[in-house]
CSV table of C-alpha atoms in Angstrom, one decimal:
chain,number,residue,atom,x,y,z
A,1,UNK,CA,0.0,0.0,0.0
A,2,UNK,CA,2.8,2.4,0.8
A,3,UNK,CA,4.4,1.7,-2.5
A,4,UNK,CA,1.2,2.6,-4.4
A,5,UNK,CA,0.9,5.8,-2.5
A,6,UNK,CA,4.6,6.7,-3.0
A,7,UNK,CA,4.2,5.8,-6.8
A,8,UNK,CA,1.1,8.1,-7.1
A,9,UNK,CA,2.8,10.9,-5.2
A,10,UNK,CA,5.9,10.6,-7.4
A,11,UNK,CA,3.8,10.6,-10.6
A,12,UNK,CA,1.9,13.7,-9.4
A,13,UNK,CA,5.1,15.6,-8.6
A,14,UNK,CA,6.8,14.6,-11.8
A,15,UNK,CA,4.0,15.8,-14.1
A,16,UNK,CA,3.2,18.9,-12.2
A,17,UNK,CA,6.5,20.6,-12.8
A,18,UNK,CA,6.1,23.9,-14.7
A,19,UNK,CA,8.7,24.4,-17.5
A,20,UNK,CA,8.0,28.0,-18.0
A,21,UNK,CA,9.1,30.7,-15.6
A,22,UNK,CA,7.0,33.8,-15.1
A,23,UNK,CA,9.7,36.5,-15.1
A,24,UNK,CA,13.2,37.4,-14.1
A,25,UNK,CA,12.6,41.2,-14.0
A,26,UNK,CA,12.9,42.7,-10.5
A,27,UNK,CA,10.0,44.6,-8.9
A,28,UNK,CA,10.2,48.3,-9.5
A,29,UNK,CA,7.4,50.8,-8.8
A,30,UNK,CA,4.9,51.4,-11.7
A,31,UNK,CA,2.3,54.1,-11.7
A,32,UNK,CA,1.2,55.6,-15.0
A,33,UNK,CA,-1.9,57.5,-15.8
A,34,UNK,CA,-3.3,56.9,-19.3
A,35,UNK,CA,-5.6,59.5,-20.9
A,36,UNK,CA,-7.1,58.1,-24.0
A,37,UNK,CA,-9.0,61.3,-24.8
A,38,UNK,CA,-5.8,63.2,-25.6
A,39,UNK,CA,-2.2,62.4,-24.5
A,40,UNK,CA,-2.6,58.6,-25.2
A,41,UNK,CA,-5.3,58.7,-27.9
A,42,UNK,CA,-3.3,56.4,-30.2
A,43,UNK,CA,-4.2,53.5,-27.8
A,44,UNK,CA,-7.8,53.7,-29.0
A,45,UNK,CA,-6.9,51.7,-32.1
A,46,UNK,CA,-6.8,47.9,-31.9
A,47,UNK,CA,-3.3,46.5,-31.6
A,48,UNK,CA,-1.8,50.0,-31.1
A,49,UNK,CA,0.9,50.3,-28.6
A,50,UNK,CA,2.9,52.9,-26.7
A,51,UNK,CA,6.3,52.8,-25.0
A,52,UNK,CA,6.7,54.9,-21.9
A,53,UNK,CA,10.3,54.9,-20.8
A,54,UNK,CA,10.4,58.2,-18.9
A,55,UNK,CA,7.9,59.7,-16.4
A,56,UNK,CA,5.7,62.2,-18.0
A,57,UNK,CA,4.5,63.6,-14.7
A,58,UNK,CA,6.4,64.0,-11.4
A,59,UNK,CA,4.4,61.2,-9.7
A,60,UNK,CA,4.8,58.6,-12.5
A,61,UNK,CA,7.0,55.5,-12.1
A,62,UNK,CA,8.0,53.5,-15.2
A,63,UNK,CA,9.2,50.1,-13.8
A,64,UNK,CA,12.5,48.5,-14.5
A,65,UNK,CA,13.0,49.1,-18.2
A,66,UNK,CA,9.9,51.2,-19.1
A,67,UNK,CA,6.4,50.2,-19.8
A,68,UNK,CA,4.8,48.9,-23.0
A,69,UNK,CA,1.0,49.5,-23.2
A,70,UNK,CA,-1.0,47.8,-25.9
A,71,UNK,CA,-4.7,47.8,-26.9
A,72,UNK,CA,-4.8,44.1,-27.4
A,73,UNK,CA,-7.4,41.5,-28.5
A,74,UNK,CA,-10.6,41.2,-26.6
A,75,UNK,CA,-14.4,41.8,-26.6
A,76,UNK,CA,-14.2,45.6,-25.8
A,77,UNK,CA,-13.0,48.3,-28.1
A,78,UNK,CA,-10.3,49.1,-25.5
A,79,UNK,CA,-8.4,46.1,-23.9
A,80,UNK,CA,-5.3,47.5,-22.4
A,81,UNK,CA,-2.4,45.3,-21.3
A,82,UNK,CA,0.9,46.5,-19.9
A,83,UNK,CA,4.4,44.9,-19.8
A,84,UNK,CA,7.8,45.9,-18.7
A,85,UNK,CA,9.9,46.7,-21.7
A,86,UNK,CA,13.0,44.9,-20.3
A,87,UNK,CA,13.7,41.5,-21.9
A,88,UNK,CA,13.4,38.9,-19.1
A,89,UNK,CA,16.2,36.9,-20.7
A,90,UNK,CA,18.8,39.7,-20.5
A,91,UNK,CA,17.3,41.3,-17.4
A,92,UNK,CA,19.0,44.6,-18.1
A,93,UNK,CA,17.4,48.0,-18.1
A,94,UNK,CA,18.9,48.9,-21.4
A,95,UNK,CA,17.9,45.8,-23.4
A,96,UNK,CA,14.3,46.5,-24.4
A,97,UNK,CA,11.8,44.4,-26.4
A,98,UNK,CA,10.5,45.8,-29.7
A,99,UNK,CA,6.9,45.2,-30.8
A,100,UNK,CA,6.4,44.1,-34.4
A,101,UNK,CA,4.3,46.2,-36.8
A,102,UNK,CA,1.3,44.0,-36.3
A,103,UNK,CA,1.2,44.5,-32.5
A,104,UNK,CA,0.9,40.7,-32.0
A,105,UNK,CA,4.4,40.0,-30.7
A,106,UNK,CA,7.5,41.7,-29.4
A,107,UNK,CA,11.1,40.6,-29.9
A,108,UNK,CA,14.3,41.2,-28.0
A,109,UNK,CA,16.9,42.6,-30.4
A,110,UNK,CA,19.8,41.1,-28.4
A,111,UNK,CA,18.8,37.5,-27.7
A,112,UNK,CA,16.0,37.1,-30.3
A,113,UNK,CA,13.3,35.9,-27.8
A,114,UNK,CA,9.8,36.4,-29.1
A,115,UNK,CA,6.8,37.1,-26.8
A,116,UNK,CA,3.0,37.3,-27.5
A,117,UNK,CA,1.6,40.6,-26.3
A,118,UNK,CA,-1.7,41.1,-28.0
A,119,UNK,CA,-3.6,38.7,-25.7
A,120,UNK,CA,-2.1,40.2,-22.6
A,121,UNK,CA,-0.1,37.1,-21.5
A,122,UNK,CA,3.5,38.1,-22.4
A,123,UNK,CA,4.0,34.4,-23.1
A,124,UNK,CA,7.3,33.3,-24.6
A,125,UNK,CA,6.9,32.0,-28.2
A,126,UNK,CA,10.6,31.2,-28.8
A,127,UNK,CA,14.0,31.7,-27.3
A,128,UNK,CA,13.2,31.6,-23.6
A,129,UNK,CA,11.0,30.1,-20.9
A,130,UNK,CA,10.5,33.5,-19.2
A,131,UNK,CA,7.3,35.5,-19.5
A,132,UNK,CA,7.3,39.3,-19.9
A,133,UNK,CA,6.7,41.0,-16.6
A,134,UNK,CA,3.1,42.2,-16.7
A,135,UNK,CA,1.4,45.1,-14.9
A,136,UNK,CA,-2.3,45.8,-13.9
A,137,UNK,CA,-4.3,48.2,-16.0
A,138,UNK,CA,-7.3,49.6,-14.0
A,139,UNK,CA,-9.9,51.9,-15.3
A,140,UNK,CA,-12.5,52.3,-18.1
A,141,UNK,CA,-13.6,54.7,-20.7
A,142,UNK,CA,-10.9,57.2,-21.3
A,143,UNK,CA,-8.8,57.0,-18.1
A,144,UNK,CA,-6.7,54.1,-17.0
A,145,UNK,CA,-3.9,53.5,-14.4
A,146,UNK,CA,-1.0,51.1,-14.9
A,147,UNK,CA,0.3,49.8,-11.6
A,148,UNK,CA,1.9,46.9,-9.9
């Protein structure tokens, strides 16, 4: 009986191991106010994105490598997702991912890792097991806050 329990426990542990890692980017403060009626109006278009690497107001914080905000796929006209711009493979503040022209993926110019951004997951597609560091986007209508 003990052998059966041990065997079942071993099988459960062996198959429950996750092979993808969520992020290697350290926690840095993020607090960005998005105003879709004027300053950030480009985010009203589907798959449009904006890189914010410097605070625009005195109270803004832009994370480790800056923040990428995208109006991704979803049911609503505005489905904002936010990620740290720093590549989780390189984990350096000056190695930043670059979104492709379609807004579906982003690629690290140094290591070549590719990440899905349009669905809000930041999931690695190739080149790594690390996800992009994601941030919360709270709000509706024309005003949103990106925070961690």
